[in-house]
Short mmCIF file of C-alpha atoms and ligand atoms in Angstrom, two decimals:
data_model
loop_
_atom_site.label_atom_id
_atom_site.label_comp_id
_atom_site.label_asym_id
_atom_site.label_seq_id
_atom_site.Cartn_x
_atom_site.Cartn_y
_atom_site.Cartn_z
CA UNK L 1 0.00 0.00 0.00
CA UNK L 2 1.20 3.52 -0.95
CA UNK L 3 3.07 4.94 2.40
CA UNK L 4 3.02 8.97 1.25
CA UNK L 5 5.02 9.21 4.56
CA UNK L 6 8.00 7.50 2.97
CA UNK L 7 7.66 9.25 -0.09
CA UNK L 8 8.39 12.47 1.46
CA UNK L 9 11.07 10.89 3.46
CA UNK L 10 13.01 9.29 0.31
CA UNK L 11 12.74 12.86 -1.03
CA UNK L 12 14.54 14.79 1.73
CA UNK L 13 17.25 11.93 1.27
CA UNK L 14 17.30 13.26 -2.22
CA UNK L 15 16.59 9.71 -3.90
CA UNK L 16 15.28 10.71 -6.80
CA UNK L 17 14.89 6.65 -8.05
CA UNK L 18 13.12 5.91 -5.15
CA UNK L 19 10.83 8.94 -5.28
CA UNK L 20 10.08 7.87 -8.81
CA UNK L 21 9.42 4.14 -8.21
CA UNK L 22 7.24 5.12 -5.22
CA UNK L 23 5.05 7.78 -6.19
CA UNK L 24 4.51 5.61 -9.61
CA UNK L 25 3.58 2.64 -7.07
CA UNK L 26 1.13 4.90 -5.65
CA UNK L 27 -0.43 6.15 -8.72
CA UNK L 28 -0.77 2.92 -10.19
CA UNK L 29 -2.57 2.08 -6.71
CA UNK L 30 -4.93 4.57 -7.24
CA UNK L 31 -4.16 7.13 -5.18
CA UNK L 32 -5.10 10.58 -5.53
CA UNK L 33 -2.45 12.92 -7.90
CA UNK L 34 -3.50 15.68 -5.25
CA UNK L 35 -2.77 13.42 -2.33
CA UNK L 36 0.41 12.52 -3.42
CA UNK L 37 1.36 16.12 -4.15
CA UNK L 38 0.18 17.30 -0.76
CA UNK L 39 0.93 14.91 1.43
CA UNK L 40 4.16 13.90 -0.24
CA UNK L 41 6.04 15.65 -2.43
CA UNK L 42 5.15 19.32 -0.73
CA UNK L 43 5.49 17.92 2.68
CA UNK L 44 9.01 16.48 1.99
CA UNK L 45 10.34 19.70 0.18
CA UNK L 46 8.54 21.86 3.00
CA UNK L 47 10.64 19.76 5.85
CA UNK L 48 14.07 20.28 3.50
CA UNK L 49 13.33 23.57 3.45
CA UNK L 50 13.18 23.90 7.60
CA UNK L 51 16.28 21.93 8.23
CA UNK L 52 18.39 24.07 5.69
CA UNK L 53 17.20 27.50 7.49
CA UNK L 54 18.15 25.60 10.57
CA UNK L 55 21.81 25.27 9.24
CA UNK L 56 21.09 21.29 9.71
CA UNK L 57 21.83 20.78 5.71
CA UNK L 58 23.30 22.27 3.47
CA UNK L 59 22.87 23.50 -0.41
CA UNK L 60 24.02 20.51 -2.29
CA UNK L 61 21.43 18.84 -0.04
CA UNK L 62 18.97 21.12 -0.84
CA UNK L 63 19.48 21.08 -4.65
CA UNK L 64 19.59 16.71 -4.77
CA UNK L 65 16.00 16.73 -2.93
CA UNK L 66 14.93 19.14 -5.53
CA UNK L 67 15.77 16.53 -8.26
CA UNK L 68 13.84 14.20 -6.28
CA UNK L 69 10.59 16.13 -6.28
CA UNK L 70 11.12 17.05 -10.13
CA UNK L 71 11.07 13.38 -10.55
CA UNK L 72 7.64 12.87 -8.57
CA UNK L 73 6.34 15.66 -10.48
CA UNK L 74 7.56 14.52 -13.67
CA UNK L 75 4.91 11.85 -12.43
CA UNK L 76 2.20 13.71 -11.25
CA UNK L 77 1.98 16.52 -13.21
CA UNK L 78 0.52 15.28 -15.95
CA UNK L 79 -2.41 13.50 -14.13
CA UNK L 80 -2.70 17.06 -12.45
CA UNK L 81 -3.39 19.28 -15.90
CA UNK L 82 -5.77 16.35 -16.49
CA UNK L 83 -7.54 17.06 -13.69
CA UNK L 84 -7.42 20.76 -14.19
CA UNK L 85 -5.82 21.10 -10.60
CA UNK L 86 -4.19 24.87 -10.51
CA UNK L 87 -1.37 25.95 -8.77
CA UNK L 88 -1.84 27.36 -5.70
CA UNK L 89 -0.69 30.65 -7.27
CA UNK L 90 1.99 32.32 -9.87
CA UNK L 91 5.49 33.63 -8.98
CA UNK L 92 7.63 35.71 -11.40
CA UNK L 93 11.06 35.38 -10.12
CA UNK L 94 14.05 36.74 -11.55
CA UNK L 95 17.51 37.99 -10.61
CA UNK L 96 17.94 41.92 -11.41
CA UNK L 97 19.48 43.80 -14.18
CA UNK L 98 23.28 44.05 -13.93
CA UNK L 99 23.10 40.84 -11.80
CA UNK L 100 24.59 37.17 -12.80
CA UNK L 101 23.84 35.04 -9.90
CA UNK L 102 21.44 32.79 -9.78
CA UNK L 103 21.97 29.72 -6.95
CA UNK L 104 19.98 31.46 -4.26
CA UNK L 105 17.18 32.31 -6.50
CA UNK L 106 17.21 28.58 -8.11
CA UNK L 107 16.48 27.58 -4.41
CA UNK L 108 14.01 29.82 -4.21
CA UNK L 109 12.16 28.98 -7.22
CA UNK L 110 12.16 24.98 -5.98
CA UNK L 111 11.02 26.10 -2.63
CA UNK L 112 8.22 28.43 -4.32
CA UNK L 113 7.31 25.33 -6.34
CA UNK L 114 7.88 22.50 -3.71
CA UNK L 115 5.05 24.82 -1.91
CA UNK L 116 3.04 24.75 -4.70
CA UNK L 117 3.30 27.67 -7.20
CA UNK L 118 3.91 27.71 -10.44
CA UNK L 119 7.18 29.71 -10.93
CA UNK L 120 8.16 31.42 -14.06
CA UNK L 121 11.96 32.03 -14.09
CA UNK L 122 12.89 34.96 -16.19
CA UNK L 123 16.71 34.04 -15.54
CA UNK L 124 19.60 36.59 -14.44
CA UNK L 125 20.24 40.35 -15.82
CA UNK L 126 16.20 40.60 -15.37
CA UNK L 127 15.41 44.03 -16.45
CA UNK L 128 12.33 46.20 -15.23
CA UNK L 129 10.30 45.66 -18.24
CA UNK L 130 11.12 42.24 -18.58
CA UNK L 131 9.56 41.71 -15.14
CA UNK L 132 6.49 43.60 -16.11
CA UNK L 133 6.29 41.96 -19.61
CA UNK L 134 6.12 38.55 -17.31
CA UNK L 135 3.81 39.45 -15.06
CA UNK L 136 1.03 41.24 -17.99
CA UNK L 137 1.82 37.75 -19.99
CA UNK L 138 1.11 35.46 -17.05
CA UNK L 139 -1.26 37.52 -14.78
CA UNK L 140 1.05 36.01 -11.91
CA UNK L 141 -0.17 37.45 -8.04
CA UNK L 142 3.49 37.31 -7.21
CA UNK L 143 7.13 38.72 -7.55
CA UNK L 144 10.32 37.37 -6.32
CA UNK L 145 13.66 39.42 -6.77
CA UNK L 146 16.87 38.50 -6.22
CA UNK L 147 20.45 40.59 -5.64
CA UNK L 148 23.78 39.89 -4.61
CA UNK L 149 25.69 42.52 -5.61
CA UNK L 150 25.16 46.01 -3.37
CA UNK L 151 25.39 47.94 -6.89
CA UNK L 152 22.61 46.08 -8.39
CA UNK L 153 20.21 46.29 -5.32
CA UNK L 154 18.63 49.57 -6.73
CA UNK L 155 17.60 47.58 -9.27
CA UNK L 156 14.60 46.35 -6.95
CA UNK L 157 13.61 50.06 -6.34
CA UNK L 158 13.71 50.76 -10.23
CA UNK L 159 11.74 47.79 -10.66
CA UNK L 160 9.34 48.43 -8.33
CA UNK L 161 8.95 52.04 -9.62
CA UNK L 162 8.72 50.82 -13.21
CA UNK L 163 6.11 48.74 -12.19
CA UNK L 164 4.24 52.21 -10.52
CA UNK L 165 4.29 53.89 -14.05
CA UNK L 166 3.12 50.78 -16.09
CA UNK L 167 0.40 50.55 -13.27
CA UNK L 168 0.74 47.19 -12.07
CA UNK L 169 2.18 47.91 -8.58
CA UNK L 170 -1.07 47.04 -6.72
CA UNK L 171 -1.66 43.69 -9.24
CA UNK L 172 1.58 41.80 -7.51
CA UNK L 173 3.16 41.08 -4.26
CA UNK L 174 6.70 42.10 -4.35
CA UNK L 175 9.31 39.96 -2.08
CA UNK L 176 12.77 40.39 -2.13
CA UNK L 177 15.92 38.60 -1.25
CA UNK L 178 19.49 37.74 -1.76
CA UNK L 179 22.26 37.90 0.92
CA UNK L 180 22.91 42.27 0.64
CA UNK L 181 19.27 42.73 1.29
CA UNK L 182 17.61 43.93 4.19
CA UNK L 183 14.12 44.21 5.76
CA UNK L 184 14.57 47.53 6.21
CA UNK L 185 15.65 47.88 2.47
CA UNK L 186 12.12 46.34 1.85
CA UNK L 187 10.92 48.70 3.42
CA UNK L 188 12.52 51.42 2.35
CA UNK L 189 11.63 50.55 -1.27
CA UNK L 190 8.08 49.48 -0.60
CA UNK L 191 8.31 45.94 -1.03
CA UNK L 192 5.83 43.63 0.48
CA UNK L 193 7.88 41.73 1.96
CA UNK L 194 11.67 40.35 2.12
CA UNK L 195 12.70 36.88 3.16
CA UNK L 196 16.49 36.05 4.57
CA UNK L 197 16.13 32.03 2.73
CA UNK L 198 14.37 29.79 0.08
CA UNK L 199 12.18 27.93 2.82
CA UNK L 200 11.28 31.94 4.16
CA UNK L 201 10.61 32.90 1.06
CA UNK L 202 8.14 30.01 0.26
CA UNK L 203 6.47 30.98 3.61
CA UNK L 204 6.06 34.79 2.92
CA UNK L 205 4.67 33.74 -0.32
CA UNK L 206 1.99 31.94 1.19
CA UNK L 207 1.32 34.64 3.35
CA UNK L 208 1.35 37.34 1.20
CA UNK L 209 -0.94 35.64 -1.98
CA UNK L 210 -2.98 33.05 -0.29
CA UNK L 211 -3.89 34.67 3.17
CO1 B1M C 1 29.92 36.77 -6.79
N1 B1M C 1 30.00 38.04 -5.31
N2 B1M C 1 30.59 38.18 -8.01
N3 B1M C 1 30.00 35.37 -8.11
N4 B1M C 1 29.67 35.55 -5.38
C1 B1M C 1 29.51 37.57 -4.03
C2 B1M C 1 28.01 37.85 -3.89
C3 B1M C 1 30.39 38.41 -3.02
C4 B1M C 1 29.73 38.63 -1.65
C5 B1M C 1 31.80 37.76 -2.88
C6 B1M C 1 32.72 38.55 -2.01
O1 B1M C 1 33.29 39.52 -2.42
N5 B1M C 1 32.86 38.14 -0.78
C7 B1M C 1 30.60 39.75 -3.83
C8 B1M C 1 29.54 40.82 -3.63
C9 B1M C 1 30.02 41.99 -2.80
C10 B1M C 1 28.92 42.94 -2.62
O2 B1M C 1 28.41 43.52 -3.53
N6 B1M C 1 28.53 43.11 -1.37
C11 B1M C 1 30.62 39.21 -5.25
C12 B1M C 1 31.21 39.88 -6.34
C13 B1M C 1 31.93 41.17 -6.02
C14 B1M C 1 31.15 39.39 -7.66
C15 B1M C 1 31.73 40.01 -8.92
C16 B1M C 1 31.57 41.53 -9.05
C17 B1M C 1 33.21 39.58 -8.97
C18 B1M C 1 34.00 40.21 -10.08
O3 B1M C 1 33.77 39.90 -11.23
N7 B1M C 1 34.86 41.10 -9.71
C19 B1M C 1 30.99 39.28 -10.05
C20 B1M C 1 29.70 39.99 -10.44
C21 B1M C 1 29.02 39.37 -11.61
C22 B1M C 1 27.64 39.95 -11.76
O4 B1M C 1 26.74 39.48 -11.13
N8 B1M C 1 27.53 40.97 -12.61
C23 B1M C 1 30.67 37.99 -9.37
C24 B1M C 1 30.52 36.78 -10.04
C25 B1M C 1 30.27 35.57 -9.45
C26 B1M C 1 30.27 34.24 -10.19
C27 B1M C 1 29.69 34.32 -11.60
C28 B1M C 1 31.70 33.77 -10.28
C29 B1M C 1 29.49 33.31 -9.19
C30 B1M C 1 27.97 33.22 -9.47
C31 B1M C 1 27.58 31.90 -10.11
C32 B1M C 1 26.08 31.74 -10.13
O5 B1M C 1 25.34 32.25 -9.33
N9 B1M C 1 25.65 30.95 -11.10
C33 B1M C 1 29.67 34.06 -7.87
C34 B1M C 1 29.47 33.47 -6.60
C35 B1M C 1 29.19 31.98 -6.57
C36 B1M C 1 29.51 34.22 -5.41
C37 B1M C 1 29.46 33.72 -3.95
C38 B1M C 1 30.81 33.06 -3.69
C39 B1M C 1 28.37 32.76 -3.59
C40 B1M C 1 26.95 33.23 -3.93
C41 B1M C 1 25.99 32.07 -3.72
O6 B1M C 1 25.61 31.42 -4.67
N10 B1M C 1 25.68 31.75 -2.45
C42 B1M C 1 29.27 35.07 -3.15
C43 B1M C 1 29.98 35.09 -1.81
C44 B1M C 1 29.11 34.52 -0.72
O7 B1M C 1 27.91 34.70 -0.71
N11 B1M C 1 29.74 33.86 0.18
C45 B1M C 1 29.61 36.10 -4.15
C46 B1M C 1 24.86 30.59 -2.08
C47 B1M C 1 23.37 30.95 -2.19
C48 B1M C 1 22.52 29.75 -1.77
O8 B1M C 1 23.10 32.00 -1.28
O9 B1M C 1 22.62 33.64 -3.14
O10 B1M C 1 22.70 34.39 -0.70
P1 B1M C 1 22.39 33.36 -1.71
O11 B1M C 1 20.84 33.01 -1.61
C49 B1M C 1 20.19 32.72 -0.40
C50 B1M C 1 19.56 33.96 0.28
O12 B1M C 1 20.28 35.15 0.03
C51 B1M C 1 18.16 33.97 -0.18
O13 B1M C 1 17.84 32.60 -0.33
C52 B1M C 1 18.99 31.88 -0.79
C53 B1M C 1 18.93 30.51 -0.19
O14 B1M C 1 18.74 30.53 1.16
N12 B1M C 1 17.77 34.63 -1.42
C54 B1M C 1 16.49 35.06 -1.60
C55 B1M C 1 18.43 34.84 -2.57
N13 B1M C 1 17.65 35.42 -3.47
C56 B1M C 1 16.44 35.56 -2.90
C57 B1M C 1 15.24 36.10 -3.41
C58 B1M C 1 14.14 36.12 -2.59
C59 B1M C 1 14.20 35.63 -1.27
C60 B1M C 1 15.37 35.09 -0.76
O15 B1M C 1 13.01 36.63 -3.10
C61 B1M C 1 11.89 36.70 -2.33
#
């Protein structure tokens, strides 16, 4: 009998195989694609995502049980669209212009999607209008910006004003992040919100879109 338990357990190991055998096992079972997604493959990303803001894992960790739960979903997915089940919500994430790194945000983007969202990754060097071309294309409720660099930080302001004279400020959430950043930067800037890691930033996105 499907154990969705040991699903999300094989994940956080980062045994991608095993994730693959078992959540086929279970779908062949019968079990619900929603089930499995829940009570599986979001639970076991959602606990990697506590231990590595505890310091109890590390990145490579972090990045192998992300392969794992791309391989469930490579399962479930499918049986998902089928079913017409949405994502909980849409995040456009991006690193800003003038900027080339992109681990942190990758982790973001699998936490964002581990929790549920559907992510659209516009990449590094994200300009303002790329960002608002993205979010007019996809009608997404949420933003996620990334900087490392402490000259390409402004680039969250300019973004956020760009998005005040195209008129879209009030149509997205706006969190920020990246190891410069601040809370009081968010602030400064009028962000909605800034979070210090991936697994934070998958929490403040709940927050922010589905409270
Ligand atoms: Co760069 N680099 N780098 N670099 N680099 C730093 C950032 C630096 C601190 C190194 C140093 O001097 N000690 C320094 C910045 C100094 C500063 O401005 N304060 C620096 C510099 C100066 C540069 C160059 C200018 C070097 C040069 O060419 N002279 C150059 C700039 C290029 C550019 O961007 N235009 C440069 C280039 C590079 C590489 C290309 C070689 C490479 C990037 C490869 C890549 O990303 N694909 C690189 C790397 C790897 C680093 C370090 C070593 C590691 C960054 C990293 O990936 N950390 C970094 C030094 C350091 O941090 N120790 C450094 C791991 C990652 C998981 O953490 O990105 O912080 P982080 O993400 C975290 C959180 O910040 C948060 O969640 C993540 C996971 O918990 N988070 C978010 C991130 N984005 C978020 C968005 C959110 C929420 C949370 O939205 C809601």
């Amino acid at each position: 009998m499907a154990n969705l338990r040991e699903i999300a357990d094989f994940l956080k190991a980062g045994n991608a195989p095993k994730v693959k055998e078992l959540v086929q096992a279970a779908v062949d079972e019968g079990v619900d694609p929603v089930a499995i997604l829940n009570e599986s493959l979001i639970v076991g990303m959602g606990e990697i995502g506590v231990l590595f803001k505890n310091n109890e894992v590390y990145v490579p960790e972090v990045l192998i049980a992300a392969r794992a739960m791309k391989a469930g979903m490579a399962i479930v997915k499918p049986l998902l669209v089928e079913k017409d089940v949405k994502a909980v919500g849409k995040v456009v994430i991006g690193t800003v212009k003038g900027d080339l790194h992109d681990i942190g945000k990758n982790l973001v983007g699998m936490m964002l999607e581990g929790a549920g969202f559907e992510v659209i990754d516009l990449g590094i060097d994200v300009s303002p209008e790329k960002f608002i071309d993205a979010i007019k294309g996809t009608q997404a409720e949420g933003v996620a910006m990334s900087a490392l660099l402490t000259t390409t930080m402004p680039g969250m302001k300019d973004t956020i004003e760009a998005f005040k004279t195209a008129g879209i400020r009030d149509q997205v959430k706006i969190m920020i992040g990246g190891a410069p950043v601040t809370e009081n930067y968010s602030d400064e800037i009028g962000a909605d919100g800034y979070a210090p890691d991936a697994a934070s930033a998958a929490e403040l996105a709940k927050d922010l879109i589905l409270k």
